Amino acid sequence: MDYHKEGKPPVPRPGGPAIIAAIFFGELLLFAFSGSYAVLGLALVTLLSGIIGIVDDLKTLGGIVKPALLLLGGIPLVALQYFFPNAMVYDHHLYLPLFRIPTNIPLIYILLIIVAIPVVTNTINTIDVLNGVVTGTILIASVPVGFAIILRYLVGKENPYGMLAFSPFVVASLAFYYFHIYPSKIFPGDSGAMALGAAYGTMAIIGGVEVVAVIAILPAIMNSFFFLSSVKRLVEHREIKSQPVQILSDNKMIATGDPQAPVTLMRLLVGTTAKSEKEIGRDILKLCAYTSFLAGVTAILTWVITIA
Amino acid sequence: MLLGIFTAAWALVLVGTVLIFRYIVPLTIFHSFLDSVLKGVLAMILVAVWLVLFVEMRNLMIRTQLRLVKKVSA
């Protein structure tokens, strides 16, 4: 049901299985042609996180169980690198803005993968608040990530499969966005949002563009941070009794005055003026475009303009 | 206001990442396990300071909005 529209029309969900299948089989086909284990890793992480999402769609998982299960998401990448050490599934040299020489963190990087995949997956899932927002966010954030991967390739620090792996993921997101854009004809559900989040996080790792990818999804990260810092515990959003926004008679939304309600990005966007769902969605995507621009600047500072 | 917060968040993420991965992680003073303890403590202090800064930015945003709402309703 679409709660933000007049009459609360029914909308089919979840579209996640279609997203998972598109990314998984697209990447699998690419693996068959390229033999790149990084591509296989992307397919497996998406599948595993997507399956956890499907379980969440069918039987709502708790605020602690879900992130705990998602810790499994990064295992395929670490396992592939362990069993095929020459396959270069990921590069444990972390490239930082302004520094030409990367920091070598072989052990910490494994820990980062295990933690980063569930964090990004959950973060992307929490921005799935309005029609077209999660798919739009992923698509906009993919622009600087793709740009950074190309820059990395141009300076000779990336294999071409990192760039190729990007295409099935972006095509699947774009195809789903067509149906998810306001007014949505289908919702991705937790499975779709989590599959997109896991694929995005994996793309950042196998592409070696971690910092750029984090900055591009700052609106989603800040939304998660605002929520967690206001409710002060890991909790499923459905369990929250006080709503951050209320729907007015003209279907516009405005922040509630309830001090118990969690602080979210949407609540901050309608703090002073009531806005329609379309306007709020557009504002979130504008913020994402701005942080994607900052991510692009970060990519230039990492691979073009370096001082040390 | 939100754009300012996101620009500040970008700067904090950049500075924090560089401080942790460029300076704290490769730190070697004692040449023993104490180095790992020191790195862990320094990284945690940095993360705590950064979280406080993010919370303050969020509170600043909410305070500004409340002031605006009061002004409009007055």
Short mmCIF file of C-alpha atoms in Angstrom, two decimals:
data_model
loop_
_atom_site.label_atom_id
_atom_site.label_comp_id
_atom_site.label_asym_id
_atom_site.label_seq_id
_atom_site.Cartn_x
_atom_site.Cartn_y
_atom_site.Cartn_z
CA MET A 1 0.00 0.00 0.00
CA ASP A 2 1.30 3.50 -0.84
CA TYR A 3 0.61 5.36 2.44
CA HIS A 4 1.64 8.77 1.09
CA LYS A 5 -1.04 8.95 -1.61
CA GLU A 6 -4.71 9.76 -1.52
CA GLY A 7 -6.80 6.61 -1.00
CA LYS A 8 -3.65 4.61 -0.19
CA PRO A 9 -3.59 2.70 -3.51
CA PRO A 10 -2.17 -0.84 -3.50
CA VAL A 11 1.28 -1.15 -5.10
CA PRO A 12 2.91 -4.52 -5.80
CA ARG A 13 5.98 -5.41 -3.76
CA PRO A 14 8.65 -6.65 -3.51
CA GLY A 15 10.34 -6.07 -6.85
CA GLY A 16 13.58 -7.18 -5.20
CA PRO A 17 13.74 -10.65 -6.80
CA ALA A 18 13.75 -9.01 -10.26
CA ILE A 19 16.63 -6.70 -9.22
CA ILE A 20 18.57 -9.59 -7.65
CA ALA A 21 18.08 -11.81 -10.72
CA ALA A 22 19.08 -9.00 -13.13
CA ILE A 23 22.30 -8.18 -11.26
CA PHE A 24 23.18 -11.80 -10.41
CA PHE A 25 22.69 -13.27 -13.90
CA GLY A 26 24.19 -10.20 -15.60
CA GLU A 27 27.34 -10.45 -13.49
CA LEU A 28 27.42 -14.25 -13.89
CA LEU A 29 27.37 -13.88 -17.68
CA LEU A 30 30.17 -11.33 -17.41
CA PHE A 31 32.13 -13.76 -15.22
CA ALA A 32 31.68 -16.51 -17.82
CA PHE A 33 33.27 -14.26 -20.47
CA SER A 34 35.91 -12.52 -18.34
CA GLY A 35 36.82 -15.09 -15.68
CA SER A 36 37.14 -12.18 -13.21
CA TYR A 37 36.54 -13.35 -9.64
CA ALA A 38 35.76 -9.76 -8.63
CA VAL A 39 32.72 -9.94 -10.93
CA LEU A 40 31.74 -13.31 -9.42
CA GLY A 41 32.12 -11.74 -5.95
CA LEU A 42 29.71 -8.94 -6.88
CA ALA A 43 27.17 -11.52 -8.10
CA LEU A 44 27.44 -13.62 -4.93
CA VAL A 45 27.29 -10.69 -2.47
CA THR A 46 24.18 -9.34 -4.24
CA LEU A 47 22.54 -12.77 -4.17
CA LEU A 48 23.32 -13.42 -0.51
CA SER A 49 22.22 -9.97 0.73
CA GLY A 50 19.17 -10.12 -1.56
CA ILE A 51 18.10 -13.47 -0.09
CA ILE A 52 18.34 -11.96 3.43
CA GLY A 53 16.19 -9.11 2.09
CA ILE A 54 13.60 -11.57 0.75
CA VAL A 55 13.45 -13.22 4.20
CA ASP A 56 12.96 -9.72 5.66
CA ASP A 57 10.13 -9.04 3.18
CA LEU A 58 8.37 -12.29 4.07
CA LYS A 59 8.99 -12.24 7.82
CA THR A 60 10.16 -8.91 9.24
CA LEU A 61 13.58 -9.34 10.85
CA GLY A 62 14.44 -7.43 14.01
CA GLY A 63 16.70 -4.38 14.22
CA ILE A 64 19.61 -6.52 15.48
CA VAL A 65 18.99 -9.81 13.61
CA LYS A 66 19.03 -8.12 10.18
CA PRO A 67 22.46 -6.41 10.46
CA ALA A 68 23.82 -9.57 12.14
CA LEU A 69 22.69 -11.72 9.18
CA LEU A 70 24.04 -9.13 6.75
CA LEU A 71 27.52 -9.66 8.21
CA LEU A 72 27.49 -12.77 5.98
CA GLY A 73 27.24 -10.50 2.94
CA GLY A 74 30.95 -9.73 2.69
CA ILE A 75 32.06 -13.37 3.16
CA PRO A 76 32.04 -14.25 -0.60
CA LEU A 77 34.56 -11.47 -1.35
CA VAL A 78 36.92 -12.48 1.46
CA ALA A 79 36.56 -16.20 0.60
CA LEU A 80 37.24 -15.67 -3.10
CA GLN A 81 40.35 -13.60 -2.30
CA TYR A 82 41.51 -16.32 0.13
CA PHE A 83 41.00 -19.26 -2.27
CA PHE A 84 42.22 -17.40 -5.37
CA PRO A 85 44.94 -15.06 -4.05
CA ASN A 86 46.18 -14.20 -7.56
CA ALA A 87 42.70 -13.30 -8.80
CA MET A 88 42.78 -9.73 -7.37
CA VAL A 89 39.19 -9.77 -6.12
CA TYR A 90 39.97 -6.54 -4.27
CA ASP A 91 42.97 -4.33 -3.62
CA HIS A 92 43.86 -3.91 0.06
CA HIS A 93 45.74 -0.69 -0.71
CA LEU A 94 43.50 2.18 0.32
CA TYR A 95 43.83 5.30 -1.86
CA LEU A 96 43.19 8.50 0.09
CA PRO A 97 42.51 12.03 -1.19
CA LEU A 98 45.65 14.11 -1.79
CA PHE A 99 48.05 11.19 -1.21
CA ARG A 100 49.67 9.47 -4.19
CA ILE A 101 50.98 6.49 -2.22
CA PRO A 102 48.19 4.28 -0.84
CA THR A 103 48.01 2.86 2.68
CA ASN A 104 48.51 -0.91 2.77
CA ILE A 105 46.02 -2.47 5.21
CA PRO A 106 45.74 -6.20 4.37
CA LEU A 107 44.18 -7.35 7.66
CA ILE A 108 42.13 -4.25 8.50
CA TYR A 109 40.73 -4.30 4.95
CA ILE A 110 39.17 -7.75 5.56
CA LEU A 111 37.49 -6.35 8.67
CA LEU A 112 36.36 -3.30 6.69
CA ILE A 113 34.74 -5.53 4.04
CA ILE A 114 32.89 -7.59 6.65
CA VAL A 115 31.57 -4.40 8.33
CA ALA A 116 31.11 -2.21 5.23
CA ILE A 117 28.78 -4.53 3.27
CA PRO A 118 26.07 -4.73 5.99
CA VAL A 119 26.45 -1.02 6.85
CA VAL A 120 26.02 0.12 3.22
CA THR A 121 23.23 -2.42 2.63
CA ASN A 122 21.28 -1.22 5.68
CA THR A 123 22.01 2.44 4.94
CA ILE A 124 20.62 2.19 1.41
CA ASN A 125 17.61 0.29 2.77
CA THR A 126 16.80 3.14 5.19
CA ILE A 127 16.63 5.74 2.39
CA ASP A 128 13.82 3.75 0.71
CA VAL A 129 11.24 6.18 2.10
CA LEU A 130 9.41 7.55 -0.93
CA ASN A 131 8.70 6.70 -4.56
CA GLY A 132 11.87 6.48 -6.64
CA VAL A 133 14.22 7.68 -3.90
CA VAL A 134 16.32 4.55 -3.30
CA THR A 135 16.79 3.72 -6.99
CA GLY A 136 17.38 7.41 -7.81
CA THR A 137 19.96 7.69 -5.02
CA ILE A 138 21.81 4.59 -6.27
CA LEU A 139 21.79 5.83 -9.86
CA ILE A 140 23.03 9.33 -8.98
CA ALA A 141 25.68 7.96 -6.60
CA SER A 142 26.83 5.56 -9.33
CA VAL A 143 27.94 8.49 -11.51
CA PRO A 144 30.94 9.58 -9.33
CA VAL A 145 31.72 5.93 -8.51
CA GLY A 146 31.90 5.12 -12.24
CA PHE A 147 33.91 8.31 -12.83
CA ALA A 148 36.36 7.34 -10.06
CA ILE A 149 36.76 3.80 -11.46
CA ILE A 150 37.55 5.27 -14.90
CA LEU A 151 40.08 7.72 -13.35
CA ARG A 152 41.68 4.81 -11.46
CA TYR A 153 41.86 2.82 -14.70
CA LEU A 154 43.42 5.76 -16.56
CA VAL A 155 46.22 6.02 -14.00
CA GLY A 156 46.78 2.26 -14.37
CA LYS A 157 45.51 1.17 -10.96
CA GLU A 158 42.42 -0.74 -12.04
CA ASN A 159 41.71 -3.76 -14.22
CA PRO A 160 39.06 -3.25 -16.94
CA TYR A 161 36.69 -5.76 -15.33
CA GLY A 162 36.06 -3.33 -12.48
CA MET A 163 34.50 -1.03 -15.05
CA LEU A 164 32.65 -3.84 -16.84
CA ALA A 165 31.18 -5.14 -13.55
CA PHE A 166 29.54 -1.75 -13.21
CA SER A 167 27.27 -2.16 -16.25
CA PRO A 168 24.82 -4.95 -15.17
CA PHE A 169 24.38 -3.18 -11.81
CA VAL A 170 23.63 0.21 -13.38
CA VAL A 171 21.39 -1.25 -16.10
CA ALA A 172 19.36 -3.21 -13.52
CA SER A 173 18.98 -0.08 -11.33
CA LEU A 174 17.99 2.05 -14.33
CA ALA A 175 15.41 -0.48 -15.53
CA PHE A 176 13.83 -0.69 -12.08
CA TYR A 177 13.92 3.09 -11.63
CA TYR A 178 11.63 3.40 -14.66
CA PHE A 179 8.91 1.57 -12.71
CA HIS A 180 9.83 2.95 -9.28
CA ILE A 181 9.83 6.66 -10.22
CA TYR A 182 6.93 8.74 -8.83
CA PRO A 183 4.17 7.50 -8.97
CA SER A 184 5.61 4.04 -8.34
CA LYS A 185 4.18 1.07 -10.22
CA ILE A 186 6.18 -1.30 -8.00
CA PHE A 187 8.17 -1.09 -4.75
CA PRO A 188 11.59 -2.76 -4.43
CA GLY A 189 10.89 -3.91 -0.87
CA ASP A 190 13.71 -4.70 1.55
CA SER A 191 15.06 -7.33 -0.85
CA GLY A 192 15.44 -4.81 -3.69
CA ALA A 193 16.88 -1.99 -1.57
CA MET A 194 19.28 -4.38 0.18
CA ALA A 195 20.42 -6.00 -3.08
CA LEU A 196 21.12 -2.54 -4.54
CA GLY A 197 22.97 -1.48 -1.37
CA ALA A 198 25.07 -4.66 -1.29
CA ALA A 199 25.91 -4.37 -5.01
CA TYR A 200 26.86 -0.70 -4.58
CA GLY A 201 29.11 -1.45 -1.58
CA THR A 202 30.78 -4.34 -3.42
CA MET A 203 31.27 -2.17 -6.50
CA ALA A 204 33.11 0.36 -4.32
CA ILE A 205 35.35 -2.38 -2.89
CA ILE A 206 36.23 -4.23 -6.11
CA GLY A 207 36.61 -0.90 -7.91
CA GLY A 208 38.90 0.42 -5.15
CA VAL A 209 36.91 3.66 -4.82
CA GLU A 210 35.71 3.30 -1.21
CA VAL A 211 36.00 6.93 -0.02
CA VAL A 212 34.28 8.29 -3.16
CA ALA A 213 31.42 5.79 -2.74
CA VAL A 214 30.90 6.75 0.92
CA ILE A 215 30.69 10.47 0.09
CA ALA A 216 28.26 9.91 -2.80
CA ILE A 217 25.69 8.31 -0.46
CA LEU A 218 26.10 10.88 2.35
CA PRO A 219 22.34 11.72 2.34
CA ALA A 220 21.56 8.04 3.08
CA ILE A 221 24.35 7.87 5.68
CA MET A 222 23.18 11.07 7.40
CA ASN A 223 19.58 9.79 7.33
CA SER A 224 20.69 6.60 9.09
CA PHE A 225 22.84 8.56 11.52
CA PHE A 226 20.06 11.05 12.37
CA PHE A 227 17.68 8.12 12.97
CA LEU A 228 20.07 6.06 15.12
CA SER A 229 21.30 9.05 17.12
CA SER A 230 17.73 10.07 17.95
CA VAL A 231 16.29 6.62 18.83
CA LYS A 232 19.64 5.60 20.42
CA ARG A 233 19.31 1.86 19.61
CA LEU A 234 19.25 -0.57 16.69
CA VAL A 235 15.57 -0.84 15.87
CA GLU A 236 13.43 -1.84 12.89
CA HIS A 237 11.62 1.29 11.56
CA ARG A 238 8.28 -0.52 11.70
CA GLU A 239 8.66 -0.80 15.49
CA ILE A 240 8.75 2.99 15.93
CA LYS A 241 5.41 4.20 17.28
CA SER A 242 5.93 7.99 16.86
CA GLN A 243 6.00 9.02 13.22
CA PRO A 244 8.53 11.70 12.13
CA VAL A 245 6.09 13.28 9.62
CA GLN A 246 2.34 13.61 9.37
CA ILE A 247 0.23 13.64 6.21
CA LEU A 248 -2.05 16.67 5.85
CA SER A 249 -5.48 16.66 4.18
CA ASP A 250 -3.95 17.82 0.85
CA ASN A 251 -1.54 14.83 1.01
CA LYS A 252 1.39 17.12 1.73
CA MET A 253 3.72 16.12 4.55
CA ILE A 254 5.09 18.15 7.47
CA ALA A 255 7.25 17.32 10.49
CA THR A 256 5.37 16.27 13.59
CA GLY A 257 5.94 18.14 16.83
CA ASP A 258 6.33 14.83 18.67
CA PRO A 259 9.62 14.97 20.62
CA GLN A 260 9.67 11.15 20.76
CA ALA A 261 9.61 10.83 16.96
CA PRO A 262 12.94 9.95 15.32
CA VAL A 263 14.88 12.60 13.41
CA THR A 264 15.15 11.63 9.76
CA LEU A 265 16.28 13.40 6.60
CA MET A 266 12.66 13.59 5.45
CA ARG A 267 11.63 15.19 8.76
CA LEU A 268 14.36 17.82 8.37
CA LEU A 269 13.26 18.54 4.80
CA VAL A 270 9.68 19.27 5.89
CA GLY A 271 10.59 20.93 9.19
CA THR A 272 9.30 24.39 8.23
CA THR A 273 7.16 23.90 5.11
CA ALA A 274 4.70 21.18 4.09
CA LYS A 275 5.77 19.47 0.88
CA SER A 276 4.31 16.87 -1.44
CA GLU A 277 5.85 13.41 -1.79
CA LYS A 278 7.20 14.36 -5.22
CA GLU A 279 8.85 17.54 -3.85
CA ILE A 280 10.49 15.71 -0.93
CA GLY A 281 11.74 12.95 -3.23
CA ARG A 282 13.17 15.58 -5.57
CA ASP A 283 14.86 17.39 -2.65
CA ILE A 284 16.53 14.15 -1.47
CA LEU A 285 17.77 13.42 -5.00
CA LYS A 286 19.07 17.03 -5.27
CA LEU A 287 21.04 16.50 -2.05
CA CYS A 288 22.35 13.25 -3.51
CA ALA A 289 23.39 15.08 -6.69
CA TYR A 290 25.27 17.62 -4.54
CA THR A 291 27.12 14.94 -2.52
CA SER A 292 27.83 13.08 -5.79
CA PHE A 293 29.47 16.27 -7.06
CA LEU A 294 31.56 16.36 -3.85
CA ALA A 295 32.40 12.68 -4.43
CA GLY A 296 33.54 13.57 -7.96
CA VAL A 297 35.80 16.28 -6.49
CA THR A 298 37.14 13.65 -4.06
CA ALA A 299 37.91 11.33 -6.99
CA ILE A 300 39.90 14.11 -8.69
CA LEU A 301 41.73 14.81 -5.41
CA THR A 302 42.57 11.11 -5.13
CA TRP A 303 43.77 10.24 -8.64
CA VAL A 304 44.53 13.52 -10.41
CA ILE A 305 45.58 16.26 -7.98
CA THR A 306 47.83 14.72 -5.36
CA ILE A 307 50.38 16.54 -3.22
CA ALA A 308 52.27 13.76 -1.47
CA MET B 1 21.30 24.89 5.79
CA LEU B 2 21.27 21.20 4.77
CA LEU B 3 23.81 21.89 2.01
CA GLY B 4 26.11 23.45 4.63
CA ILE B 5 25.72 20.38 6.85
CA PHE B 6 26.51 18.05 3.96
CA THR B 7 29.55 20.11 2.98
CA ALA B 8 30.77 19.97 6.59
CA ALA B 9 30.06 16.21 6.65
CA TRP B 10 32.13 15.80 3.46
CA ALA B 11 35.04 17.69 5.03
CA LEU B 12 34.76 15.63 8.22
CA VAL B 13 34.69 12.33 6.30
CA LEU B 14 37.77 13.35 4.26
CA VAL B 15 39.77 14.60 7.23
CA GLY B 16 38.71 11.65 9.41
CA THR B 17 39.60 9.05 6.75
CA VAL B 18 43.01 10.61 6.13
CA LEU B 19 43.74 10.93 9.88
CA ILE B 20 42.80 7.30 10.59
CA PHE B 21 44.21 5.51 7.55
CA ARG B 22 47.17 7.75 6.77
CA TYR B 23 48.43 8.61 10.25
CA ILE B 24 46.91 6.38 12.94
CA VAL B 25 46.93 2.95 11.20
CA PRO B 26 50.64 2.98 10.16
CA LEU B 27 51.69 4.36 13.57
CA THR B 28 54.65 2.47 15.12
CA ILE B 29 56.09 3.77 18.40
CA PHE B 30 56.58 0.83 20.78
CA HIS B 31 57.16 -1.98 18.22
CA SER B 32 54.89 -4.25 20.25
CA PHE B 33 51.19 -4.98 20.83
CA LEU B 34 51.01 -1.58 22.57
CA ASP B 35 51.01 -0.03 19.09
CA SER B 36 47.74 -1.84 18.28
CA VAL B 37 46.22 -0.65 21.59
CA LEU B 38 47.34 2.93 20.91
CA LYS B 39 45.92 2.82 17.35
CA GLY B 40 42.60 1.45 18.65
CA VAL B 41 42.34 4.12 21.36
CA LEU B 42 43.27 6.98 19.00
CA ALA B 43 40.83 5.78 16.33
CA MET B 44 38.03 5.46 18.89
CA ILE B 45 38.69 8.96 20.27
CA LEU B 46 38.59 10.36 16.74
CA VAL B 47 35.35 8.53 15.92
CA ALA B 48 33.78 9.74 19.20
CA VAL B 49 34.76 13.38 18.51
CA TRP B 50 33.42 13.09 14.95
CA LEU B 51 30.11 11.62 16.17
CA VAL B 52 29.72 14.49 18.67
CA LEU B 53 30.33 16.96 15.83
CA PHE B 54 27.68 15.25 13.66
CA VAL B 55 25.16 15.30 16.53
CA GLU B 56 25.88 19.00 17.09
CA MET B 57 25.29 19.70 13.39
CA ARG B 58 21.98 17.84 13.57
CA ASN B 59 20.95 19.79 16.69
CA LEU B 60 21.93 23.08 15.04
CA MET B 61 19.70 22.22 12.09
CA ILE B 62 16.75 21.37 14.36
CA ARG B 63 17.22 24.54 16.46
CA THR B 64 17.29 26.69 13.31
CA GLN B 65 14.10 25.05 12.04
CA LEU B 66 12.31 25.55 15.37
CA ARG B 67 13.30 29.23 15.35
CA LEU B 68 11.95 29.60 11.80
CA VAL B 69 8.67 27.87 12.70
CA LYS B 70 8.22 30.18 15.73
CA LYS B 71 8.92 33.22 13.56
CA VAL B 72 6.37 32.09 10.94
CA SER B 73 3.65 31.32 13.51
CA ALA B 74 4.27 34.64 15.34
#
